[in-house]
Short mmCIF file of C-alpha atoms in Angstrom, two decimals:
data_model
loop_
_atom_site.label_atom_id
_atom_site.label_comp_id
_atom_site.label_asym_id
_atom_site.label_seq_id
_atom_site.Cartn_x
_atom_site.Cartn_y
_atom_site.Cartn_z
CA MET A 1 0.00 0.00 0.00
CA VAL A 2 2.85 2.36 0.86
CA LYS A 3 4.57 1.58 -2.43
CA SER A 4 1.37 2.35 -4.33
CA LYS A 5 1.10 5.78 -2.68
CA LYS A 6 4.73 6.56 -3.54
CA ASN A 7 4.18 5.61 -7.20
CA LYS A 8 1.06 7.74 -7.32
CA LYS A 9 2.99 10.69 -5.84
CA LYS A 10 5.76 10.27 -8.42
CA LYS A 11 3.21 10.29 -11.26
CA ILE A 12 1.64 13.48 -9.90
CA ILE A 13 5.08 15.13 -9.71
CA LYS A 14 5.90 14.05 -13.30
CA ILE A 15 2.58 15.41 -14.57
CA GLY A 16 3.21 18.67 -12.72
CA VAL A 17 6.67 19.01 -14.26
CA VAL A 18 5.29 18.36 -17.76
CA VAL A 19 2.56 20.96 -17.23
CA ILE A 20 5.11 23.55 -16.03
CA ILE A 21 7.43 22.87 -18.98
CA PHE A 22 4.52 23.14 -21.42
CA ALA A 23 3.36 26.40 -19.81
CA LEU A 24 6.89 27.83 -20.04
CA PHE A 25 7.07 26.80 -23.68
CA LEU A 26 3.78 28.56 -24.45
CA TYR A 27 5.00 31.64 -22.60
CA TRP A 28 8.20 31.67 -24.65
CA PHE A 29 6.36 30.94 -27.89
CA PHE A 30 3.71 33.62 -27.60
CA VAL A 31 5.15 36.25 -25.25
CA LEU A 32 8.93 36.22 -25.22
CA ARG A 33 9.06 35.72 -28.99
CA ILE A 34 7.33 39.00 -29.64
CA ASP A 35 8.38 38.93 -33.29
CA LEU A 36 6.34 35.78 -33.97
CA SER A 37 4.11 36.50 -36.99
CA LEU A 38 1.08 34.92 -35.29
CA ASN A 39 1.16 37.77 -32.77
CA PHE A 40 0.80 40.42 -35.49
CA ASP A 41 -2.35 41.61 -37.22
CA LEU A 42 -3.38 44.70 -39.16
CA CYS A 43 -3.79 47.65 -36.82
CA GLU A 44 -7.30 48.88 -36.16
CA LYS A 45 -6.08 52.46 -36.51
CA GLU A 46 -5.40 53.15 -40.19
CA GLY A 47 -2.18 54.83 -41.19
CA ASN A 48 0.28 55.53 -43.95
CA PRO A 49 2.46 53.45 -44.02
CA ILE A 50 0.07 50.62 -43.27
CA MET A 51 0.84 49.13 -39.85
CA CYS A 52 0.66 45.67 -38.30
CA CYS A 53 0.37 45.60 -34.50
CA ASN A 54 1.34 43.06 -31.87
CA ASP A 55 -0.53 43.92 -28.67
CA ILE A 56 1.12 41.02 -26.79
CA GLY A 57 4.63 42.25 -27.49
CA ASN A 58 3.69 45.95 -27.59
CA CYS A 59 5.32 46.42 -31.01
CA ALA A 60 4.36 47.20 -34.60
CA ILE A 61 5.64 46.73 -38.18
CA ALA A 62 5.58 49.45 -40.83
CA GLY A 63 4.46 48.20 -44.25
CA THR A 64 3.54 49.76 -47.59
CA TYR A 65 3.49 53.53 -47.97
CA GLU A 66 0.94 54.81 -50.49
CA TRP A 67 2.25 57.88 -52.28
CA ASP A 68 -0.37 60.39 -53.40
CA GLY A 69 1.82 61.78 -56.20
CA SER A 70 2.56 65.10 -54.49
CA GLU A 71 5.90 66.61 -53.50
CA LYS A 72 4.77 66.80 -49.88
CA GLY A 73 3.89 63.11 -50.02
CA LYS A 74 7.54 62.23 -50.70
CA GLU A 75 8.24 62.44 -46.97
CA ILE A 76 7.64 59.14 -45.16
CA VAL A 77 7.56 59.28 -41.37
CA ILE A 78 8.02 56.10 -39.34
CA PRO A 79 6.64 57.13 -35.94
CA ASP A 80 7.97 56.01 -32.56
CA GLU A 81 4.59 54.48 -31.69
CA TRP A 82 1.39 53.48 -33.43
CA ASP A 83 -1.91 52.70 -31.73
CA GLY A 84 -0.13 52.22 -28.39
CA ASN A 85 2.62 49.97 -29.81
CA LYS A 86 6.28 50.79 -30.43
CA VAL A 87 7.19 50.71 -34.14
CA THR A 88 10.21 48.40 -34.09
CA LYS A 89 10.41 46.98 -37.60
CA LEU A 90 10.29 47.93 -41.28
CA GLY A 91 8.59 45.07 -43.10
CA GLY A 92 7.98 41.58 -41.80
CA PHE A 93 5.21 38.99 -41.62
CA TYR A 94 1.86 38.67 -39.89
CA GLY A 95 -0.70 35.95 -39.16
CA ARG A 96 0.39 32.60 -40.56
CA GLY A 97 3.42 34.01 -42.32
CA VAL A 98 1.73 36.47 -44.68
CA PRO A 99 4.42 38.80 -46.16
CA PHE A 100 4.09 42.40 -45.00
CA GLY A 101 6.92 44.14 -46.80
CA PHE A 102 7.96 47.75 -46.48
CA GLY A 103 7.61 49.42 -49.85
CA ILE A 104 6.18 52.38 -51.75
CA ALA A 105 3.06 52.18 -53.91
CA PHE A 106 2.63 54.77 -56.66
CA PRO A 107 -0.71 56.35 -57.75
CA LYS A 108 -2.79 54.63 -60.40
CA GLU A 109 -1.68 57.02 -63.14
CA TYR A 110 1.72 55.32 -62.96
CA SER A 111 0.51 52.40 -65.05
CA ILE A 112 0.20 51.51 -68.71
CA THR A 113 -1.70 48.99 -70.79
CA ASP A 114 0.26 46.29 -72.58
CA ASN A 115 -1.72 44.05 -74.98
CA GLY A 116 -4.91 44.92 -73.15
CA GLU A 117 -3.41 44.07 -69.74
CA GLU A 118 -2.85 46.86 -67.25
CA ILE A 119 0.68 46.91 -65.87
CA TYR A 120 1.52 48.66 -62.61
CA VAL A 121 4.95 47.42 -61.57
CA TYR A 122 8.03 46.03 -63.26
CA ASN A 123 10.47 44.10 -61.16
CA GLU A 124 14.11 44.83 -62.01
CA GLY A 125 14.58 41.25 -63.19
CA TRP A 126 11.92 41.75 -65.87
CA LEU A 127 13.48 44.82 -67.51
CA SER A 128 15.27 42.69 -70.09
CA GLU A 129 11.90 41.29 -71.22
CA ILE A 130 10.41 44.68 -72.12
CA THR A 131 10.23 45.04 -75.91
CA TYR A 132 9.52 48.78 -76.18
CA ARG A 133 11.84 51.72 -75.52
CA TYR A 134 11.79 53.31 -72.09
CA ASP A 135 13.71 55.60 -69.76
CA ILE A 136 14.30 55.07 -66.04
CA LYS A 137 13.92 57.86 -63.50
CA ASN A 138 14.47 57.62 -59.76
CA VAL A 139 11.94 59.24 -57.44
CA VAL A 140 13.55 60.23 -54.14
CA PHE A 141 11.57 59.81 -50.92
CA LYS A 142 12.78 61.12 -47.57
CA LEU A 143 12.40 58.36 -44.97
CA LYS A 144 12.34 59.55 -41.35
CA ILE A 145 12.96 56.76 -38.85
CA GLY A 146 12.00 57.00 -35.18
CA LYS A 147 13.91 55.98 -32.09
CA ASN A 148 12.27 52.58 -31.56
CA LEU A 149 13.16 50.88 -34.85
CA LYS A 150 15.23 47.72 -34.23
CA GLU A 151 15.07 45.77 -37.47
CA VAL A 152 14.65 46.10 -41.22
CA GLY A 153 12.74 43.05 -42.45
CA ASN A 154 11.61 42.35 -45.99
CA ALA A 155 11.87 45.59 -47.95
CA GLU A 156 10.13 45.75 -51.33
CA LEU A 157 11.77 48.69 -53.09
CA CYS A 158 12.87 47.01 -56.32
CA ASP A 159 9.75 48.08 -58.24
CA TYR A 160 9.44 50.19 -61.39
CA PHE A 161 6.22 52.08 -62.10
CA PRO A 162 5.59 52.82 -65.80
CA LYS A 163 4.01 56.03 -67.07
CA ALA A 164 3.53 57.31 -70.63
CA ASP A 165 3.53 60.98 -71.64
CA ASN A 166 1.25 62.54 -74.29
CA LYS A 167 3.71 61.51 -77.01
CA GLY A 168 3.70 57.87 -75.97
CA ASN A 169 7.19 57.94 -74.45
CA ILE A 170 7.41 55.56 -71.50
CA THR A 171 9.32 56.21 -68.29
CA LEU A 172 9.79 53.67 -65.52
CA TYR A 173 9.77 55.47 -62.17
CA HIS A 174 11.79 53.81 -59.42
CA PRO A 175 11.48 54.74 -55.71
CA VAL A 176 14.73 55.36 -53.80
CA LEU A 177 15.33 56.68 -50.29
CA TYR A 178 17.14 59.47 -48.52
CA VAL A 179 17.12 58.36 -44.89
CA GLU A 180 17.08 60.40 -41.69
CA CYS A 181 17.21 58.60 -38.33
CA SER A 182 16.51 59.73 -34.80
CA LYS A 183 19.70 60.26 -32.79
CA GLU A 184 17.97 58.42 -29.93
CA ASN A 185 17.80 55.21 -31.96
CA LYS A 186 20.13 52.63 -30.36
CA HIS A 187 20.24 50.27 -33.35
CA PHE A 188 20.63 52.48 -36.44
CA TYR A 189 22.07 55.79 -37.56
CA ALA A 190 21.90 57.70 -40.83
CA LYS A 191 24.79 59.19 -42.75
CA ASP A 192 24.63 60.95 -46.13
CA GLY A 193 21.07 59.72 -46.59
CA LYS A 194 21.86 56.05 -45.95
CA LEU A 195 21.03 53.80 -42.99
CA TYR A 196 23.72 51.97 -41.00
CA TYR A 197 23.79 49.50 -38.10
CA ARG A 198 25.30 51.03 -34.97
CA GLU A 199 26.87 47.76 -33.78
CA ASN A 200 29.16 47.32 -36.79
CA ASP A 201 28.72 50.43 -38.99
CA LYS A 202 27.53 48.25 -41.90
CA LEU A 203 25.11 49.60 -44.48
CA VAL A 204 21.53 48.33 -44.42
CA GLU A 205 21.62 46.87 -47.92
CA SER A 206 17.97 45.84 -48.19
CA LEU A 207 16.96 49.49 -48.72
CA GLU A 208 17.53 51.35 -52.00
CA TYR A 209 19.14 54.78 -51.74
CA ASP A 210 19.39 57.94 -53.77
#
């Protein structure tokens, strides 16, 4: 009888240990790993750039910026906080791994029709496949980064937006950045319009610069 009670006590202890380990794993998985895409969803508060928020980790990702075509609209501000969450990342993923890249979308007039199909964006890798003559022009956007940014995730700045003038000449407009960064940012700094990592002074190569 005594032996039976001891075995029962050991089983209870084992079950308790398993429960604690599982609880710690869940805590690590959903709380400590604040960058987990499952914790992110589109913010209720609309903004430009579009934001994804993680209320568990108190952080947010900045996504696509929609340019209105104006000179004033060429200034992109990444705020310190959005909807109560610190903006810590440019581009990333949300939900079950849905890409949420940081990029710049041009107005609808930056599009042409090719064989009846409307074309908005040309990826750089497709330029060799274009059969008609075109020019390329960079459009410079000033990117202002706040103090809380820690990471640059998937940036989508390799796009070309075609537009034809009244003579039928086609220009592919390509967004590039001139970066300014808050001096309070502990992870990045800007120099001559480019973004660098503070820890090793290396250029952030995933962004495209003027």
